[in-house]
Amino acid sequence: MKSLNIKSTIQKALNQLGVKPINFGTSTGSIAFGNGEIIKSFSPVDGELIGAVSSTTKDDYEKVLDAAQIAFKSWRLKPAPQRGEIVRQFGDKLRELKQPLGELVSYEMGKSLQEGLGEVQEMIDICDFAVGLSRQLHGLTMHSERPGHRMYEQYHPLGIVGIISAFNFPVAVWAWNTALAWVCGDVCIWKASEKAPLCSIACQNIITQVLKENDLPEGISNIINGDYKVGEFMTTDKRIPLISATGSTRMGKIVGKTVGERLGKSLLELGGNNAIIVTPDADLKMTIIGAVFGAVGTAGQRCTSTRRLIIHESMYNKVKEALVKAYKQLRIGNPLDENNHVGPLIDKDAVKMYENALQKAVKEGGNQIVSGGVLSGKGYESGCYVMPAIVEAENYYEIVQHETFAPILYLLKYSGSVENAIEIQNGVNQGLSSAIMTNNLREAEQFLSHAGSDCGIANVNIGTSGAEIGGAFGGEKETGGGRESGSDAWKIYMRRQTNTINYTTNLPLAQGIKFDLE
């Protein structure tokens, strides 16, 4: 797609998604989803103003909450397979609108069009998963110690689920939560990132259409707009039993503390400082592909992005040379042009963090073997495009211990056995994603053992970035411990209840306790 076609293409996409009015490059044209301050959405692709939304006031929020509470009373009574049918229809709408929604994700957030389309595909996949799940919300049956008693366990809807999502996956993470929450009988309130508000409105328009077509209350799915102060409406609200929050570790600590103080439940998906271990038995070609995509995909703005490459000393120079060669082939520019590999960072604040991290890495002794920097000139007018950088470093550098949401890859050297590499990999506060490149079965099994990777995700001969929806997604330590998407992640959206039924004429007590009355 040529840059000259961006405006017309995005305008067409917005019209298909029902997001209007939009006036490119002007301050007019807002979408009234609240009565608060106006939030303007600028594209990092070209710096253009896409549109604006109204933020949510406290009065607006109370109206949204009332609608959600009313909707929950009827939604929870629908049989789970019928709720699954609504999710199926939502998935079908996403199939119809995959192209325009993927284009909007790419333009508003800055990721490549292929990644934007892939994000919508994740939404479709989780809908398919949830539809099947709607017939498998199983409990357990247990033998009672008392004669004539039956004991079992079942799950019930929680109520309202509050969702706080980040800019880097402006639609998929919401779908991970809502698709499961809906089939579980919950209703949702979503506060999307104020850096990509139009994506959330597009999604809300799609599900609203499905709800209307089925004569269901719109309060089953709700959005609120604004910054962290709007998010606090939910985190402090006792009427919302679960808050699912995706973002930085700093944000997660605040959310976890706030929700915990009111004894609510929180599902936290926070920062990652992900590493790939490269052993002497690694396949070099696979290693380079996995490392480069992991480091530069989404311009390094994935929570699963590869930050550290831990390379055995015998392979170090070979891997380094191959990486430098691969980075020379990277094409940086308009992410809607499928010839490009890397798009922009989300905004100029992110660019500043990128610059500060590189300066600190060099100050601590790091050596830039692929120099970074901010790009300027034709095609880079937004000021958000940067060069992906590679820095030779040591794991003890302070900057290496932190997550920088940018395309900076640190090369670390290890010697001896794979246990030494695992120790380096685990020696950070985050614990999201990890990988090892090896054709040695023993090394692979050590990496996956109790004494191996301490991350929630551990891959062999696959990079750190990207995950299928069938497995539970999440991490340990400062990543928050939450699990979303597949496996049995659905259970956090429900409350567990143990039931015991006495079908005799006697009332025996547990543990053989005697309590007789005449």
Coordinates of C-alpha atoms in Angstrom, one line a residue:
M1 CA 0.0 0.0 0.0
K2 CA 1.4 3.4 -1.0
S3 CA 1.5 6.2 1.5
L4 CA -0.7 8.3 -0.8
N5 CA -3.5 5.8 -0.1
I6 CA -3.4 5.8 3.7
K7 CA -6.0 8.4 4.3
S8 CA -8.6 7.0 1.9
T9 CA -7.9 3.5 3.1
I10 CA -8.3 4.3 6.7
Q11 CA -11.3 6.5 6.1
K12 CA -12.9 3.5 4.3
A13 CA -12.0 1.2 7.2
L14 CA -13.4 3.6 9.8
N15 CA -16.7 3.9 7.8
Q16 CA -16.9 0.1 7.7
L17 CA -16.4 -0.1 11.4
G18 CA -18.9 2.6 12.2
V19 CA -16.3 4.9 13.7
K20 CA -17.2 8.5 12.6
P21 CA -17.2 11.4 12.2
I22 CA -13.5 11.6 11.4
N23 CA -11.6 14.6 10.1
F24 CA -8.0 14.0 9.4
G25 CA -5.6 16.7 10.4
T26 CA -8.2 18.9 12.2
S27 CA -9.3 19.2 15.8
T28 CA -13.0 18.7 15.0
G29 CA -14.8 15.5 14.8
S30 CA -15.3 13.7 18.1
I31 CA -17.1 10.6 19.1
A32 CA -19.2 11.3 22.2
F33 CA -18.8 8.2 24.5
G34 CA -18.7 10.4 27.6
N35 CA -19.0 14.0 28.8
G36 CA -15.4 14.5 29.9
E37 CA -12.4 16.0 28.3
I38 CA -11.6 15.2 24.6
I39 CA -8.9 12.6 23.9
K40 CA -7.3 13.1 20.5
S41 CA -5.9 10.1 18.7
F42 CA -2.8 10.8 16.6
S43 CA -1.3 8.1 14.4
P44 CA 2.4 7.3 15.0
V45 CA 2.6 6.3 11.3
D46 CA 2.4 9.9 9.9
G47 CA 1.5 12.1 12.9
E48 CA -2.0 12.8 11.6
L49 CA -4.9 13.4 13.9
I50 CA -7.3 10.4 13.2
G51 CA -10.1 11.6 15.4
A52 CA -11.2 12.2 19.0
V53 CA -13.3 10.7 21.7
S54 CA -14.9 12.1 24.9
S55 CA -13.6 10.7 28.1
T56 CA -15.8 9.2 30.8
T57 CA -16.8 11.3 33.9
K58 CA -17.8 9.8 37.2
D59 CA -21.5 10.3 36.3
D60 CA -21.0 8.6 33.0
Y61 CA -19.3 5.7 34.8
E62 CA -22.2 5.2 37.2
K63 CA -24.6 5.0 34.2
V64 CA -22.4 2.4 32.5
L65 CA -22.2 0.4 35.8
D66 CA -26.0 0.5 36.2
A67 CA -26.4 -0.8 32.6
A68 CA -23.9 -3.6 33.3
Q69 CA -25.6 -4.6 36.5
I70 CA -29.0 -4.8 34.9
A71 CA -27.6 -6.8 31.9
F72 CA -25.9 -9.3 34.2
K73 CA -29.2 -10.3 35.8
S74 CA -30.6 -11.6 32.6
W75 CA -27.3 -12.7 30.8
R76 CA -26.3 -15.0 33.6
L77 CA -29.6 -16.9 33.3
K78 CA -29.0 -17.8 29.6
P79 CA -27.6 -21.3 29.2
A80 CA -23.9 -21.2 28.5
P81 CA -24.2 -22.7 25.0
Q82 CA -26.6 -19.9 24.1
R83 CA -24.0 -17.4 25.4
G84 CA -21.5 -19.2 23.2
E85 CA -23.8 -18.7 20.2
I86 CA -23.5 -14.9 20.7
V87 CA -19.7 -15.2 20.8
R88 CA -19.9 -17.3 17.7
Q89 CA -21.8 -14.5 15.9
F90 CA -19.2 -11.9 17.2
G91 CA -16.4 -14.1 15.7
D92 CA -18.2 -14.2 12.4
K93 CA -18.5 -10.4 12.4
L94 CA -14.8 -10.1 13.0
R95 CA -14.2 -12.4 10.1
E96 CA -16.2 -10.0 7.9
L97 CA -14.3 -7.0 9.2
K98 CA -10.9 -8.4 9.7
Q99 CA -9.3 -6.3 7.0
P100 CA -10.6 -2.9 8.1
L101 CA -10.1 -3.6 11.8
G102 CA -6.5 -4.8 11.1
E103 CA -5.9 -1.6 9.1
L104 CA -7.1 0.5 12.0
V105 CA -5.0 -1.4 14.5
S106 CA -1.9 -0.9 12.2
Y107 CA -2.6 2.8 11.7
E108 CA -3.6 3.8 15.2
M109 CA -1.0 1.7 17.0
G110 CA 1.8 1.5 14.5
K111 CA 2.3 -2.2 14.1
S112 CA 2.7 -3.8 10.7
L113 CA -0.4 -4.6 8.8
Q114 CA 0.4 -8.3 9.0
E115 CA 0.6 -8.0 12.8
G116 CA -2.6 -5.9 12.8
L117 CA -4.4 -8.6 10.8
G118 CA -2.9 -11.2 13.1
E119 CA -4.2 -9.5 16.1
V120 CA -7.8 -9.6 14.7
Q121 CA -7.2 -13.3 13.9
E122 CA -6.4 -13.8 17.6
M123 CA -9.8 -12.3 18.4
I124 CA -11.4 -14.8 16.0
D125 CA -9.5 -17.7 17.5
I126 CA -10.4 -16.9 21.0
C127 CA -14.1 -16.7 20.0
D128 CA -13.8 -20.2 18.5
F129 CA -12.2 -21.4 21.7
A130 CA -14.9 -19.8 23.8
V131 CA -17.7 -21.2 21.8
G132 CA -16.4 -24.7 22.5
L133 CA -15.8 -23.8 26.1
S134 CA -19.4 -22.8 26.5
R135 CA -20.3 -26.6 26.5
Q136 CA -17.4 -27.5 28.8
L137 CA -17.8 -25.4 31.9
H138 CA -17.3 -28.4 34.0
G139 CA -17.1 -29.0 37.8
L140 CA -16.1 -32.0 39.8
T141 CA -17.9 -34.7 41.7
M142 CA -16.4 -36.0 45.0
H143 CA -17.2 -38.9 47.3
S144 CA -18.7 -37.8 50.6
E145 CA -17.6 -39.4 53.9
R146 CA -21.2 -39.3 55.0
P147 CA -23.7 -42.0 53.8
G148 CA -26.5 -40.9 51.6
H149 CA -24.7 -37.7 50.6
R150 CA -23.5 -36.4 47.3
M151 CA -20.8 -33.7 47.1
Y152 CA -19.8 -31.8 44.0
E153 CA -18.3 -28.6 42.8
Q154 CA -19.7 -26.1 40.3
Y155 CA -18.8 -22.7 38.9
H156 CA -21.0 -19.6 38.7
P157 CA -20.6 -16.2 36.9
L158 CA -18.7 -13.6 38.9
G159 CA -20.7 -10.6 37.7
I160 CA -19.0 -7.5 36.2
V161 CA -15.4 -8.0 34.9
G162 CA -13.4 -4.8 34.6
I163 CA -10.7 -4.9 31.8
I164 CA -7.8 -2.5 31.5
S165 CA -5.8 -3.0 28.3
A166 CA -2.6 -1.6 26.9
F167 CA -1.8 0.2 23.6
N168 CA 0.4 -2.5 22.1
F169 CA -2.5 -5.0 21.6
P170 CA -5.4 -2.6 21.4
V171 CA -8.0 -5.3 20.5
A172 CA -6.8 -8.8 21.1
V173 CA -6.3 -8.7 24.9
W174 CA -9.7 -7.3 25.3
A175 CA -11.1 -10.2 23.3
W176 CA -9.1 -12.8 25.3
N177 CA -11.0 -11.5 28.4
T178 CA -14.4 -10.8 27.1
A179 CA -14.9 -13.9 25.0
L180 CA -14.2 -16.1 28.0
A181 CA -16.1 -13.8 30.5
W182 CA -19.2 -13.7 28.3
V183 CA -19.5 -17.5 27.9
C184 CA -19.0 -17.7 31.7
G185 CA -22.0 -15.5 32.2
D186 CA -20.2 -12.3 33.1
V187 CA -20.6 -8.8 31.6
C188 CA -17.7 -6.5 30.9
I189 CA -16.5 -2.9 31.2
W190 CA -13.4 -2.1 29.2
K191 CA -11.1 0.8 29.7
A192 CA -8.8 0.7 26.6
S193 CA -5.5 2.6 26.4
E194 CA -6.1 6.3 25.7
K195 CA -3.3 5.9 23.1
A196 CA -5.6 3.8 20.8
P197 CA -9.2 4.7 21.7
L198 CA -10.7 4.4 18.2
C199 CA -9.8 0.6 18.1
S200 CA -12.0 0.1 21.3
I201 CA -14.9 2.0 19.8
A202 CA -14.7 -0.1 16.6
C203 CA -14.9 -3.3 18.7
Q204 CA -17.7 -1.9 20.8
N205 CA -19.6 -1.1 17.6
I206 CA -19.2 -4.7 16.3
I207 CA -20.4 -6.4 19.5
T208 CA -23.2 -3.9 19.9
Q209 CA -24.5 -4.8 16.5
V210 CA -24.5 -8.5 17.5
L211 CA -26.4 -7.8 20.7
K212 CA -29.0 -5.7 19.0
E213 CA -29.6 -8.4 16.4
N214 CA -30.3 -10.8 19.2
D215 CA -32.4 -8.4 21.2
L216 CA -29.9 -8.5 24.1
P217 CA -29.1 -5.6 26.4
E218 CA -26.1 -3.5 25.3
G219 CA -24.9 -3.5 28.9
I220 CA -23.3 -6.9 28.3
S221 CA -20.4 -5.1 26.8
N222 CA -19.3 -1.6 27.8
I223 CA -16.4 0.8 27.3
I224 CA -15.2 3.8 29.3
N225 CA -12.6 6.2 27.9
G226 CA -9.7 8.1 29.6
D227 CA -6.5 7.9 31.5
Y228 CA -5.6 6.1 34.7
K229 CA -8.0 8.2 36.7
V230 CA -10.9 6.6 34.8
G231 CA -9.4 3.2 35.4
E232 CA -9.5 4.0 39.1
F233 CA -13.3 4.2 38.9
M234 CA -13.2 0.4 38.4
T235 CA -10.2 -0.6 40.6
T236 CA -11.7 1.0 43.7
D237 CA -15.3 -0.2 43.0
K238 CA -16.5 -3.1 45.2
R239 CA -19.2 -3.8 42.6
I240 CA -16.6 -5.2 40.2
P241 CA -15.3 -8.5 41.6
L242 CA -12.5 -9.0 39.0
I243 CA -10.1 -6.5 37.4
S244 CA -8.0 -7.8 34.5
A245 CA -5.2 -5.4 33.9
T246 CA -2.5 -5.5 31.2
G247 CA 0.4 -3.0 31.3
S248 CA 3.6 -2.1 33.1
T249 CA 4.7 -3.7 36.3
R250 CA 4.5 -0.3 38.0
M251 CA 0.8 0.0 37.0
G252 CA 0.1 -3.6 38.0
K253 CA 1.5 -3.0 41.5
I254 CA -0.9 -0.1 42.0
V255 CA -3.9 -2.1 40.6
G256 CA -3.1 -5.2 42.6
K257 CA -2.8 -3.2 45.8
T258 CA -5.9 -1.2 45.2
V259 CA -8.1 -4.2 44.3
G260 CA -6.5 -6.3 47.1
E261 CA -7.4 -3.7 49.7
R262 CA -11.1 -4.3 48.9
L263 CA -10.5 -8.1 48.7
G264 CA -11.3 -8.1 45.0
K265 CA -9.7 -10.4 42.5
S266 CA -7.1 -9.2 40.0
L267 CA -5.7 -10.8 36.9
L268 CA -2.4 -9.1 36.1
E269 CA -0.4 -9.4 32.8
L270 CA 2.6 -7.1 33.3
G271 CA 6.2 -6.6 32.0
G272 CA 8.5 -9.1 30.5
N273 CA 12.3 -9.1 30.1
N274 CA 12.4 -12.1 27.8
A275 CA 15.5 -14.0 26.8
I276 CA 16.5 -16.6 24.2
I277 CA 19.3 -19.0 25.2
V278 CA 21.5 -20.0 22.2
T279 CA 23.5 -23.2 22.9
P280 CA 26.3 -24.7 20.8
D281 CA 23.7 -27.1 19.3
A282 CA 21.4 -24.4 18.1
D283 CA 20.2 -24.2 14.5
L284 CA 21.7 -20.8 13.4
K285 CA 19.0 -20.0 10.8
M286 CA 16.1 -20.7 13.2
T287 CA 17.9 -18.7 15.9
I288 CA 18.3 -15.6 13.7
I289 CA 14.7 -15.7 12.5
G290 CA 13.3 -16.1 16.0
A291 CA 15.6 -13.5 17.6
V292 CA 15.1 -10.8 14.9
F293 CA 11.3 -11.1 14.8
G294 CA 11.2 -11.3 18.6
A295 CA 13.3 -8.2 19.0
V296 CA 11.9 -5.9 16.2
G297 CA 8.3 -7.2 15.8
T298 CA 5.8 -4.5 16.8
A299 CA 9.0 -2.3 17.1
G300 CA 9.9 -4.1 20.3
Q301 CA 6.6 -3.1 22.0
R302 CA 5.3 -6.6 22.8
C303 CA 5.3 -7.9 26.4
T304 CA 6.9 -11.0 24.9
S305 CA 9.5 -9.1 22.8
T306 CA 13.0 -10.6 23.0
R307 CA 15.2 -8.3 25.1
R308 CA 18.2 -10.5 25.8
L309 CA 20.1 -13.1 23.7
I310 CA 22.2 -15.3 25.9
I311 CA 24.7 -16.9 23.6
H312 CA 27.3 -19.6 24.3
E313 CA 30.8 -18.3 23.9
S314 CA 31.6 -20.9 21.1
M315 CA 28.7 -19.5 19.1
Y316 CA 28.9 -15.9 20.0
N317 CA 30.8 -14.4 17.1
K318 CA 28.9 -16.5 14.5
V319 CA 25.5 -15.4 16.0
K320 CA 26.6 -11.8 16.2
E321 CA 27.7 -11.6 12.6
A322 CA 24.5 -13.2 11.4
L323 CA 22.4 -10.7 13.4
V324 CA 24.3 -7.7 12.1
K325 CA 23.7 -9.0 8.6
A326 CA 20.0 -9.6 9.2
Y327 CA 19.5 -6.1 10.7
K328 CA 20.9 -4.5 7.6
Q329 CA 18.0 -6.1 5.7
L330 CA 15.3 -4.5 7.9
R331 CA 13.0 -2.0 6.2
I332 CA 11.6 0.6 8.5
G333 CA 8.6 2.7 7.5
N334 CA 4.9 2.9 7.0
P335 CA 3.5 -0.3 8.6
L336 CA 0.6 -0.4 6.2
D337 CA 3.2 -1.0 3.4
E338 CA 3.7 -4.7 3.6
N339 CA 7.2 -4.4 2.2
N340 CA 8.3 -2.9 5.6
H341 CA 9.4 -5.0 8.6
V342 CA 9.3 -2.3 11.3
G343 CA 6.9 0.5 12.0
P344 CA 7.0 3.4 14.5
L345 CA 7.0 3.5 18.3
I346 CA 3.6 4.5 19.7
D347 CA 4.6 8.1 20.5
K348 CA 7.4 10.5 21.2
D349 CA 7.4 9.6 24.9
A350 CA 8.3 6.1 23.9
V351 CA 11.0 7.4 21.6
K352 CA 12.5 9.3 24.5
M353 CA 12.5 6.2 26.7
Y354 CA 14.3 4.4 23.8
E355 CA 17.0 7.1 23.6
N356 CA 17.5 7.1 27.4
A357 CA 17.9 3.3 27.5
L358 CA 20.5 3.3 24.8
Q359 CA 22.4 6.2 26.5
K360 CA 22.4 4.3 29.8
A361 CA 23.5 1.0 28.2
V362 CA 26.5 2.8 26.6
K363 CA 27.3 4.6 29.8
E364 CA 27.3 1.3 31.7
G365 CA 29.8 -0.1 29.3
G366 CA 27.7 -1.5 26.5
N367 CA 28.9 -1.6 22.9
Q368 CA 26.4 -0.8 20.1
I369 CA 27.2 -3.2 17.3
V370 CA 24.1 -2.0 15.5
S371 CA 23.6 1.6 16.3
G372 CA 20.2 3.0 17.2
G373 CA 18.8 6.5 16.6
V374 CA 15.7 8.4 15.7
L375 CA 14.9 8.5 12.0
S376 CA 14.0 11.7 10.2
G377 CA 13.2 12.9 6.7
K378 CA 10.6 11.7 4.2
G379 CA 8.3 9.0 5.6
Y380 CA 9.4 9.6 9.2
E381 CA 7.6 13.0 9.8
S382 CA 5.8 11.7 12.9
G383 CA 9.1 11.5 14.8
C384 CA 8.3 8.1 16.1
Y385 CA 10.5 5.9 13.9
V386 CA 13.7 4.5 15.4
M387 CA 16.5 2.2 14.3
P388 CA 16.4 -1.2 16.0
A389 CA 19.6 -1.5 18.0
I390 CA 21.9 -4.3 19.2
V391 CA 24.1 -3.8 22.3
E392 CA 26.7 -6.1 23.7
A393 CA 26.2 -6.0 27.4
E394 CA 26.4 -7.8 30.8
N395 CA 23.4 -9.1 32.6
Y396 CA 24.3 -7.1 35.7
Y397 CA 23.8 -3.8 33.9
E398 CA 21.0 -2.0 35.5
I399 CA 19.4 -1.2 32.2
V400 CA 19.5 -4.9 31.2
Q401 CA 17.5 -5.7 34.3
H402 CA 14.6 -3.5 33.2
E403 CA 12.1 -3.7 30.4
T404 CA 12.4 -1.1 27.7
F405 CA 9.4 -1.1 25.4
A406 CA 11.5 -0.5 22.2
P407 CA 13.6 -2.5 19.7
I408 CA 16.8 -2.8 21.7
L409 CA 18.4 -6.3 21.9
Y410 CA 21.1 -7.0 24.4
L411 CA 23.7 -9.7 23.6
L412 CA 25.0 -11.6 26.6
K413 CA 27.7 -14.3 26.6
Y414 CA 27.8 -17.4 28.7
S415 CA 30.3 -20.2 29.1
G416 CA 30.1 -23.8 30.4
S417 CA 26.9 -25.7 30.7
V418 CA 23.3 -24.7 30.0
E419 CA 22.7 -24.3 33.7
N420 CA 24.8 -21.1 33.6
A421 CA 22.7 -19.7 30.8
I422 CA 19.5 -20.6 32.7
E423 CA 20.8 -18.8 35.8
I424 CA 21.4 -15.6 33.7
Q425 CA 18.0 -15.9 32.1
N426 CA 16.3 -16.2 35.5
G427 CA 18.3 -13.4 37.0
V428 CA 15.8 -10.7 36.3
N429 CA 12.6 -9.6 38.2
Q430 CA 10.3 -10.4 35.3
G431 CA 9.1 -13.9 34.3
L432 CA 6.9 -13.9 31.2
S433 CA 8.4 -15.6 28.2
S434 CA 11.6 -17.5 27.6
A435 CA 13.1 -19.7 24.9
I436 CA 16.1 -22.0 24.1
M437 CA 17.6 -22.8 20.8
T438 CA 19.1 -26.2 20.8
N439 CA 19.0 -29.6 19.1
N440 CA 20.3 -31.2 22.3
L441 CA 17.4 -33.1 24.0
R442 CA 19.1 -33.0 27.4
E443 CA 19.5 -29.2 27.2
A444 CA 15.9 -28.8 26.1
E445 CA 14.6 -30.9 29.0
Q446 CA 16.8 -29.2 31.5
F447 CA 15.4 -25.9 30.3
L448 CA 11.8 -27.2 30.9
S449 CA 12.5 -28.9 34.2
H450 CA 11.8 -27.7 37.8
A451 CA 15.3 -26.2 37.8
G452 CA 14.9 -24.6 34.4
S453 CA 13.2 -21.5 33.2
D454 CA 11.1 -19.7 35.9
C455 CA 8.9 -18.0 33.3
G456 CA 5.2 -18.7 32.6
I457 CA 6.1 -19.4 29.0
A458 CA 9.1 -21.6 28.0
N459 CA 9.7 -22.5 24.4
V460 CA 12.2 -24.8 22.6
N461 CA 13.3 -23.8 19.1
I462 CA 10.7 -21.1 19.0
G463 CA 11.2 -17.4 19.9
T464 CA 9.7 -15.6 22.9
S465 CA 7.3 -13.6 20.9
G466 CA 3.8 -14.8 19.9
A467 CA 1.5 -17.4 21.5
E468 CA -1.4 -19.5 20.5
I469 CA -4.7 -18.9 22.2
G470 CA -5.0 -22.6 23.2
G471 CA -2.4 -22.3 26.0
A472 CA -2.7 -20.2 29.1
F473 CA -0.8 -16.9 28.7
G474 CA 1.0 -15.2 31.5
G475 CA 4.0 -15.1 33.7
E476 CA 5.6 -15.1 37.1
K477 CA 7.4 -12.7 39.5
E478 CA 6.9 -9.1 38.4
T479 CA 4.9 -10.2 35.4
G480 CA 2.0 -10.6 37.9
G481 CA 1.1 -14.3 37.9
G482 CA -2.1 -14.0 35.8
R483 CA -3.2 -16.4 33.1
E484 CA -5.4 -15.5 30.2
S485 CA -6.7 -17.1 27.0
G486 CA -6.6 -20.9 26.8
S487 CA -6.3 -24.0 29.0
D488 CA -8.3 -23.5 32.2
A489 CA -7.9 -19.7 32.3
W490 CA -11.7 -19.4 32.2
K491 CA -11.9 -20.3 35.9
I492 CA -10.8 -16.9 37.1
Y493 CA -13.9 -15.4 35.5
M494 CA -16.1 -17.5 37.7
R495 CA -16.7 -18.2 41.4
R496 CA -16.3 -21.7 42.7
Q497 CA -19.0 -23.3 44.9
T498 CA -18.9 -26.7 46.7
N499 CA -22.3 -28.3 47.1
T500 CA -23.4 -31.2 49.4
I501 CA -26.8 -32.8 49.1
N502 CA -28.2 -35.1 51.8
Y503 CA -30.8 -37.4 50.3
T504 CA -31.5 -39.4 53.6
T505 CA -33.8 -38.8 56.6
N506 CA -30.8 -38.5 58.9
L507 CA -28.4 -35.5 59.5
P508 CA -24.9 -37.0 60.2
L509 CA -22.2 -34.4 60.7
A510 CA -18.8 -34.4 59.1
Q511 CA -15.7 -35.7 61.0
G512 CA -18.1 -38.0 63.0
I513 CA -19.1 -35.2 65.3
K514 CA -22.1 -36.0 67.5
F515 CA -24.8 -33.4 68.2
D516 CA -28.0 -35.1 69.3
L517 CA -31.2 -33.4 70.4
E518 CA -34.3 -35.1 71.9

